[in-house]
Coordinates of C-alpha atoms in Angstrom, one line a residue:
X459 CA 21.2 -12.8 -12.0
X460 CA 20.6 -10.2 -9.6
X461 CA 20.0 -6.3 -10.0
X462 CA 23.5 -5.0 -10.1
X463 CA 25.8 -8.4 -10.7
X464 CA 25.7 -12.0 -11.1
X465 CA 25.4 -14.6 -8.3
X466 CA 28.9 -14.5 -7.1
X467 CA 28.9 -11.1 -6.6
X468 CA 25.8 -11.1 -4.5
X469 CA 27.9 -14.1 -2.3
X470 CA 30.5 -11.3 -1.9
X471 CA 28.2 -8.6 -0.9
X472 CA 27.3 -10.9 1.7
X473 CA 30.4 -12.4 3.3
X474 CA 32.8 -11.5 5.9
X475 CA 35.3 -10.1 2.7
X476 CA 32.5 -7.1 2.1
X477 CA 31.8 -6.1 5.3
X478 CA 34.7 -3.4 5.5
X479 CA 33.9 -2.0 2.5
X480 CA 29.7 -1.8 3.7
X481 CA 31.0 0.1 6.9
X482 CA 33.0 2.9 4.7
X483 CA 30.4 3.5 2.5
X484 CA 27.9 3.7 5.4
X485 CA 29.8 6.4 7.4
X486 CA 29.5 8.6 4.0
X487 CA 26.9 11.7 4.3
X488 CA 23.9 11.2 2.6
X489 CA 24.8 13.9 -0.3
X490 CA 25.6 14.0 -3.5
X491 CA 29.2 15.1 -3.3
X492 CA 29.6 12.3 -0.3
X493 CA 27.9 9.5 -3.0
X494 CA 30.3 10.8 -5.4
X495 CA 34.1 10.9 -3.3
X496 CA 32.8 7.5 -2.2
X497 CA 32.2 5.7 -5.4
X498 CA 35.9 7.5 -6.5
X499 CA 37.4 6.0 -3.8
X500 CA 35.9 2.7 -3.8
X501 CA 36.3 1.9 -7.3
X502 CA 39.8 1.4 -7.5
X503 CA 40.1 -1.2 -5.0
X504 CA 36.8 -2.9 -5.8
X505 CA 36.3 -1.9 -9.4
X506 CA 33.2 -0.7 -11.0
X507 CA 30.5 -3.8 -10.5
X508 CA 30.8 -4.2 -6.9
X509 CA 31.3 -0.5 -6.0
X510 CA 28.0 0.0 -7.2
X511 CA 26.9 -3.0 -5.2
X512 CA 28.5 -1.8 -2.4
X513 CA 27.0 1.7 -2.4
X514 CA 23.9 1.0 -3.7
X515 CA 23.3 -2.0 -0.8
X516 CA 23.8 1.0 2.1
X517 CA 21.2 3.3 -0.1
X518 CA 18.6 0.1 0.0
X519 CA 19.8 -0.4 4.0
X520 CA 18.7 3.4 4.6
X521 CA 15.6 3.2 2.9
X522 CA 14.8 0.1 4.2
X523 CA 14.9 1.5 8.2
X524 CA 10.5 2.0 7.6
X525 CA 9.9 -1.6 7.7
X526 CA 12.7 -3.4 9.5
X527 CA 14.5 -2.4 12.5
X528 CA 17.7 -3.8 11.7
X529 CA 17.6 -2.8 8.4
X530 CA 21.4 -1.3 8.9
X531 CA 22.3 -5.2 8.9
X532 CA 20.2 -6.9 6.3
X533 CA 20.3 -7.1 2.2
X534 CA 18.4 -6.3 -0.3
X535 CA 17.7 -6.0 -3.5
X536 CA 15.5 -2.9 -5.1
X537 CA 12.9 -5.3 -6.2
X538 CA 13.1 -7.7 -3.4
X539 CA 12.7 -4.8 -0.2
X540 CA 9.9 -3.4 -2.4
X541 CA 8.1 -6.8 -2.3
X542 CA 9.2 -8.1 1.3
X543 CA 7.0 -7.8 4.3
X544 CA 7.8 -5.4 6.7
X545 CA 9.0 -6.5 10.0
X546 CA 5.2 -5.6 12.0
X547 CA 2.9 -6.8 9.6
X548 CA 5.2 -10.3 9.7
X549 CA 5.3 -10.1 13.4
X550 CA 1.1 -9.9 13.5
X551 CA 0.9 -12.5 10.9
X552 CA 3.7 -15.3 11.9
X553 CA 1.0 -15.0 15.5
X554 CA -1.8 -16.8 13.8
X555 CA 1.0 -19.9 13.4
X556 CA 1.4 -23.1 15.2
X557 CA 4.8 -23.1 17.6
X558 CA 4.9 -26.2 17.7
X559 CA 6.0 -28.8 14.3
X560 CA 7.4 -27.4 10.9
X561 CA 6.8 -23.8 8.9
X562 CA 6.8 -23.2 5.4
X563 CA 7.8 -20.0 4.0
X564 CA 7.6 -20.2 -0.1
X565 CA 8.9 -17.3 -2.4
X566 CA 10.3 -16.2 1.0
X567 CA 12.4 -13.2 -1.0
X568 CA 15.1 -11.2 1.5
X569 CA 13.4 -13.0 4.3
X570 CA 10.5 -10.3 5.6
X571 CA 8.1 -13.3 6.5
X572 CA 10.6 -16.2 6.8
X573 CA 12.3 -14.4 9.9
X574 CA 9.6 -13.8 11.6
X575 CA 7.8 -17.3 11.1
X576 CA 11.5 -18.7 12.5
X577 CA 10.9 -17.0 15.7
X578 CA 7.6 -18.8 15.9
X579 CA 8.4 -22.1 15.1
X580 CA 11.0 -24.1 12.7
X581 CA 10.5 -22.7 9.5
X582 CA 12.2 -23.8 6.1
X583 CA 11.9 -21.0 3.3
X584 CA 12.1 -21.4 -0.5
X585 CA 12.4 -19.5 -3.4
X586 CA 13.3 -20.0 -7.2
X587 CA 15.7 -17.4 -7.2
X588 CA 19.3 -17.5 -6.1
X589 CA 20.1 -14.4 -5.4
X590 CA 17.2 -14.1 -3.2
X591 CA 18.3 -17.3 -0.9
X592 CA 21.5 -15.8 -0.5
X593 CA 20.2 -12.9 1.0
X594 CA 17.4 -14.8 2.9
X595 CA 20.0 -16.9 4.6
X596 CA 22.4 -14.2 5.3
X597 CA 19.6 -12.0 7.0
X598 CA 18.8 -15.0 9.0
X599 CA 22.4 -15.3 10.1
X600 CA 22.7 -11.9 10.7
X601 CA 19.7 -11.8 12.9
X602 CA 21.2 -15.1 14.5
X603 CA 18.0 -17.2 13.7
X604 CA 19.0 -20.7 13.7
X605 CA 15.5 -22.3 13.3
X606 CA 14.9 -21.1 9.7
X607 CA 16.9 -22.5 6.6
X608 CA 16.4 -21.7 2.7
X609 CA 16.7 -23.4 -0.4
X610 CA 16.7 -22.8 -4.1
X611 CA 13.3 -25.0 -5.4
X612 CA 10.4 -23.8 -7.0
X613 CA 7.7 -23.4 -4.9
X614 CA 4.8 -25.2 -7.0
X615 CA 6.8 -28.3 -6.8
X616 CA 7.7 -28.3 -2.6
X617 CA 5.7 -31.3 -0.8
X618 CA 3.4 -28.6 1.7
X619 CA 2.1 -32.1 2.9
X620 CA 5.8 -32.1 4.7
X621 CA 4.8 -28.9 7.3
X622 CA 2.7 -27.7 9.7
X623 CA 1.5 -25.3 8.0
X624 CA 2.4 -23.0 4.5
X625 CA 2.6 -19.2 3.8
X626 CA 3.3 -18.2 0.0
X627 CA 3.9 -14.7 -1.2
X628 CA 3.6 -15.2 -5.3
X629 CA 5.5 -13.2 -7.3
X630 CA 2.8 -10.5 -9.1
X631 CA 5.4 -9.7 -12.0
X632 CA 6.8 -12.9 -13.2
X633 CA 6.9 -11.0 -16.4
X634 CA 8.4 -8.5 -15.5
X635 CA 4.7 -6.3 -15.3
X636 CA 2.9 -6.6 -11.8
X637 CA -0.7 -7.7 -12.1
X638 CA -3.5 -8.5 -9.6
X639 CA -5.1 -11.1 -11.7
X640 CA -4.2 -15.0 -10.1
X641 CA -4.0 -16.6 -13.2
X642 CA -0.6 -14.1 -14.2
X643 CA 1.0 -15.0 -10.7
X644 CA 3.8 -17.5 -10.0
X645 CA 2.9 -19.9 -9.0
X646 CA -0.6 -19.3 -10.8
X647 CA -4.1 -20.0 -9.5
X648 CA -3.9 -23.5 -10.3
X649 CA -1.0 -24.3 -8.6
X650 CA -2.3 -22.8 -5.5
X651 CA -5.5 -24.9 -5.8
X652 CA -3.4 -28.0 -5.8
X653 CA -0.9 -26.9 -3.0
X654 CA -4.0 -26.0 -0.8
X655 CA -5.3 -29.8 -1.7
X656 CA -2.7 -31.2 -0.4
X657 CA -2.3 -28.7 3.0
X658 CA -5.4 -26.4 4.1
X659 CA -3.4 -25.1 6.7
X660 CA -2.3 -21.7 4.4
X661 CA -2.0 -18.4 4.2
X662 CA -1.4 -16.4 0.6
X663 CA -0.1 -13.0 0.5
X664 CA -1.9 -11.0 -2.0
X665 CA -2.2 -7.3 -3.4
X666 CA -4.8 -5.5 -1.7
X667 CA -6.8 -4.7 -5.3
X668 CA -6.1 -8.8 -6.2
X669 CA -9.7 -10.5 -6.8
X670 CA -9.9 -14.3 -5.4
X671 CA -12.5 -17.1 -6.6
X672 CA -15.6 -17.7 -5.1
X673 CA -14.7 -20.5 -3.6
X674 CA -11.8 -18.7 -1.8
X675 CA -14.4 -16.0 -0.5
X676 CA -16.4 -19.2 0.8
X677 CA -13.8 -21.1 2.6
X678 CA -11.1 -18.4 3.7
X679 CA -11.1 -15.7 5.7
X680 CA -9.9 -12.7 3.5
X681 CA -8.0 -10.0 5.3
X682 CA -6.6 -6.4 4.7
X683 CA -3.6 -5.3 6.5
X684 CA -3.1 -1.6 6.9
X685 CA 0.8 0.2 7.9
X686 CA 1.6 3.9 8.5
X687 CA -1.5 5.4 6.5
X688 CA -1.4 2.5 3.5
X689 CA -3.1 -1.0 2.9
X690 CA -0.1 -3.0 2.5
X691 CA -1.4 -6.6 2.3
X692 CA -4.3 -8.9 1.3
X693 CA -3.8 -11.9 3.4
X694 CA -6.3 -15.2 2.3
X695 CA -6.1 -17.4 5.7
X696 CA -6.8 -20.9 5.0
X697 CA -8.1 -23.9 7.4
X698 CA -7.3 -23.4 11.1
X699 CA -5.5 -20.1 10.1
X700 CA -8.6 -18.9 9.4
X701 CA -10.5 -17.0 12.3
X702 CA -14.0 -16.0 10.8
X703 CA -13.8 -18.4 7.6
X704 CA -16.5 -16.9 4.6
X705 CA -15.8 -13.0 6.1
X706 CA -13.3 -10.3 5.7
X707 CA -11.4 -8.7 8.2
X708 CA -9.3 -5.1 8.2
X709 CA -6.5 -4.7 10.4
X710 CA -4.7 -1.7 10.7
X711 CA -0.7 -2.1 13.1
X712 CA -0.5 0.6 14.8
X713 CA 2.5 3.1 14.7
X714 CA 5.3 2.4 16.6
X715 CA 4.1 -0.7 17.7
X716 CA 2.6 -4.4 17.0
X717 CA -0.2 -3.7 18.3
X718 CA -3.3 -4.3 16.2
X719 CA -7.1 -2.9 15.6
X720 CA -9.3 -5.3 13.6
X721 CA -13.0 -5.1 12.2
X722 CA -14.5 -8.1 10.7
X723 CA -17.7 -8.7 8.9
X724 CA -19.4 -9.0 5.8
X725 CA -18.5 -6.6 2.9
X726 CA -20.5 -3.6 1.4
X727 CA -23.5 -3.5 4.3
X728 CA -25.4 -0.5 3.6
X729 CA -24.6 2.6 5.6
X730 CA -27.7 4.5 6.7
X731 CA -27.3 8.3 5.2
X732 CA -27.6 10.9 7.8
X733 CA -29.6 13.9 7.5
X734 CA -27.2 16.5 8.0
X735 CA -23.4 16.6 9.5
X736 CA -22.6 16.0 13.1
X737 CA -19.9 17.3 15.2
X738 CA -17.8 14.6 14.2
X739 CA -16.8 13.0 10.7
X740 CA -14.7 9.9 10.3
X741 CA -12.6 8.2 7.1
X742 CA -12.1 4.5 7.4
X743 CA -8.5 3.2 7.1
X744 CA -7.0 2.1 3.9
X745 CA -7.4 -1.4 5.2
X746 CA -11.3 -0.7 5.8
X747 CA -12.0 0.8 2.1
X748 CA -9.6 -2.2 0.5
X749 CA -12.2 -4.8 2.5
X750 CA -15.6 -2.9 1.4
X751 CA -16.1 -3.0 5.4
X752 CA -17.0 0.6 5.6
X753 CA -20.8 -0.4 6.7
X754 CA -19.8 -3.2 9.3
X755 CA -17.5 -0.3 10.9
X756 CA -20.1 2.1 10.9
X757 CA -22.7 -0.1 12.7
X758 CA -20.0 -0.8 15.5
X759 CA -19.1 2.9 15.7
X760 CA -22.4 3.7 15.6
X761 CA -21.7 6.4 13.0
X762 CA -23.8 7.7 9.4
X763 CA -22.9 8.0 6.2
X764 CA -22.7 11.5 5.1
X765 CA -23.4 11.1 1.7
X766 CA -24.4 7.4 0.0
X767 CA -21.6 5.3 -1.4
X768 CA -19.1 8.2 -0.1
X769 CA -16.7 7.0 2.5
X770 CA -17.1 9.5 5.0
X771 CA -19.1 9.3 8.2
X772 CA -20.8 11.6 10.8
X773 CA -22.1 11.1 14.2
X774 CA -22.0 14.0 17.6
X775 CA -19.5 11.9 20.0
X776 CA -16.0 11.4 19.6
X777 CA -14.7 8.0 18.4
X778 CA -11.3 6.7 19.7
X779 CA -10.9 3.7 16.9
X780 CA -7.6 3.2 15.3
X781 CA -9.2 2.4 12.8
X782 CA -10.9 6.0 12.1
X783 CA -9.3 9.2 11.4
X784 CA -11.7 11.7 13.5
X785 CA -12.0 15.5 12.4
X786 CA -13.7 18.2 14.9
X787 CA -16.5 20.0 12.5
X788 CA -15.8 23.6 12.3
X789 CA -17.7 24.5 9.5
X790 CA -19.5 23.4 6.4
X791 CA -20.8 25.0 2.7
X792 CA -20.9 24.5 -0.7
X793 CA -17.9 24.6 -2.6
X794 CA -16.5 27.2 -4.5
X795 CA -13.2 28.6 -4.9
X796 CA -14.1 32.0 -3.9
X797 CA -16.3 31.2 -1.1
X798 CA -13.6 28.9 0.3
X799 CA -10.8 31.3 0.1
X800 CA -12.8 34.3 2.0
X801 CA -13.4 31.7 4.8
X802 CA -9.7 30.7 4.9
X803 CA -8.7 33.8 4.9
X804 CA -11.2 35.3 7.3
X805 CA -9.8 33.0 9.6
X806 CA -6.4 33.1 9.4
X807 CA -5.8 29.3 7.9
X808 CA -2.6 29.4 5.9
X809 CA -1.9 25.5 6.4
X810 CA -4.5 23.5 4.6
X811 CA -4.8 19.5 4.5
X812 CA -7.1 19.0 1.4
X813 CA -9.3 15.8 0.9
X814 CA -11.5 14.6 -1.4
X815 CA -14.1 11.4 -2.1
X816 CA -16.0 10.9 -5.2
X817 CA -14.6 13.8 -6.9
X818 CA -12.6 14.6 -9.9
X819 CA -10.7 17.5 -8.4
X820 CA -7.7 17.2 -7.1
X821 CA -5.9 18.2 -3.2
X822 CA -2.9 20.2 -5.4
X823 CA -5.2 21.7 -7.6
X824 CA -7.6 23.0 -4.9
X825 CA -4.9 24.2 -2.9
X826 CA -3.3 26.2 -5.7
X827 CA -6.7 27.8 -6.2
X828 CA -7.3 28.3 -3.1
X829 CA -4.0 30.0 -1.8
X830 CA -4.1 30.2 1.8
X831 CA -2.4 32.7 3.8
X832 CA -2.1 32.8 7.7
X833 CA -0.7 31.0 10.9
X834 CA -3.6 28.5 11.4
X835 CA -4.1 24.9 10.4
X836 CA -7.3 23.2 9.2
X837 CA -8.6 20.1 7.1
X838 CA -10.5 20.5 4.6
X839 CA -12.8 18.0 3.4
X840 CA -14.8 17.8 0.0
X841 CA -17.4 15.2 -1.4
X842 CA -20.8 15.3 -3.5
X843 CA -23.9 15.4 -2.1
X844 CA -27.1 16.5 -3.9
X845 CA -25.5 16.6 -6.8
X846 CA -22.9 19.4 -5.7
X847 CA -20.0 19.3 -3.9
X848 CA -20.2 19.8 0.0
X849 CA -16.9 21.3 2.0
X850 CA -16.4 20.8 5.5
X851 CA -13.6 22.7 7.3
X852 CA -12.4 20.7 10.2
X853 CA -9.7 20.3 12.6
X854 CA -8.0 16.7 13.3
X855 CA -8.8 15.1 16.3

């Protein structure tokens, strides 16, 4: 049973008999009144179930257009598009796989990973869930990718011994609550110990907050993937996926691109605490905080910590690293309100970016406080130091 209707209707939604009634409701405005007259009109030839399919598929299709080009084409579900991989970080990932023998995509979903492991190499996906195959395979034929097939199995029971090599996204919420602990997944810890026993050659989607065994962090190579200013993905690379097996990695895709900037290394190396702050301060990507690799990227960049166990770091040159948002130091005191807003003020700064490591304030609240008036722009940064909390006005690089 899907979201909004039963199996059959999702094999509507899907075939050629829908696809009029997709185009109408896509040429409506994005308003209100538009969603409204549309469902009206709708309803009386398709009735109430599959208008609501209907409209609520173009809503997904719209929402969707972040993490898949051809996202005007594809279907969803709410629950499936929020789990699916979007179309870059699949792209990077499907790289790492052989082109040559037989993929395995299991809990493949809508397709995010399946169709980009089908441009690689023949890939076979799987999932336990009906209405997700449907969609799979009518995303794959929509996108006119004849080396990738689906079937309904469960993925615990599918021979991986059979392929090349294996990629399983779990599902976190089989109970209907998402959780990061293994042992609550489908298919659970164990079964992934057994499928990886049978076929090294893996690589496990995970939540970027999931924990892994020991033996995982021994024999895999554990890496955080990083899209348009979020950690999107932990991915555990098994075998010859692996590139550095026993470290961590953090990747960040660039915008607009597939391009990617990676750090590996081991996690939480000790930053060395500089003695005041240089022209320059750095936060480390999502991807980089998610993988404890702050100190390996600060030894490559050369860079300090400005305050221990606070993620922000100082040095006087400019660092072009993808992995590093840079800020120009303009000026720096100890925070208060009042002696905050004179500056602001003083200055001109009316637009203010606010934000803030290791302390219990919040951006909103600070900003309300601090209501700035004028036609400039600035960052402002705030951390603890010395047991007080430091502000550092800045400009982005």
């Amino acid at each position: 049973m899907g979201e909004l209707g039963n199996i059959i209707d999702y094999r509507w939604l899907v075939s050629s008999e829908a696809a009029p009634w997709l185009e109408r409701a896509a040429e409506a405005e994005e308003t209100p009144e538009s969603l409204l007259k549309t469902n009206i009109a709708l309803r009386g030839d398709l009735g109430t179930q599959r208008t609501h399919l209907v409209i609520a598929q173009i809503q997904l299709r719209r929402r969707a257009r972040q993490k898949f080009r051809q996202a005007d084409r594809m279907f969803f579900t709410r629950q499936l598009l929020e789990q699916a991989t979007e179309e870059r970080i699949a792209k990077y990932k499907a790289a790492r796989f052989p082109q040559q023998g037989h993929l395995l995509d299991l809990c493949c979903g809508i397709g995010g990973d399946l169709i980009s492991l089908g441009l690689r190499a023949t890939t076979q996906g799987v999932d336990r869930d009906e209405v997700a195959t449907t969609l799979a395979m009518a995303n794959c034929e929509t996108l006119d990718l004849k080396s990738a097939s689906v079937l309904v199995d469960d993925a615990a029971q599918v021979a991986v011994d059979d392929f090349t090599a294996w990629h399983l996204d779990p599902d976190r919420r089989p109970e209907g609550h998402r959780s990061t602990r293994l042992t609550l997944h489908e298919p659970d810890l164990s079964s992934m110990e057994r499928l990886l026993s049978t076929n090294q050659q893996a690589a496990i989607k995970l939540a970027s907050a999931t924990g892994v065994p020991d033996s995982w962090k021994a024999e895999a190579e554990l890496e955080w993937i990083s899209t348009r200013g979020e950690c999107r993905q932990q991915v555990a690379w098994f075998g010859d996926l692996a590139r550095t097996p026993g470290q961590r990695a953090a990747t960040v895709i660039i915008d607009g691109s597939v391009n990617a900037c990676t750090v590996r290394g081991e996690p939480n190396l000790v930053t060395p605490t500089a003695s005041q702050v240089g022209r320059y301060v750095f936060e480390p990507n999502a991807a980089v905080l998610a993988a404890s690799l702050t100190g390996q990227l600060a030894i490559e960049a050369e860079l300090e910590a400005i305050a221990a166990n606070i993620p922000y770091l100082t040095g006087d040159q400019p660092v072009d690293n993808p992995l590093l948002a840079g800020f120009e130091v303009v000026e720096t005191m100890p925070f208060t309100i009042r002696r905050v807003r004179q500056y602001l003020r003083k200055q001109g700064i009316g637009r203010l970016e606010v934000k803030k490591r290791g302390v219990r304030l919040t951006p909103e609240h600070v900003l309300a406080e601090l209501s700035p008036t004028g036609d400039r722009a600035a960052t402002l940064l705030l951390m603890p130091i010395n047991k007080k909390i430091l502000a550092i006005i800045c400009q982005r690089l």
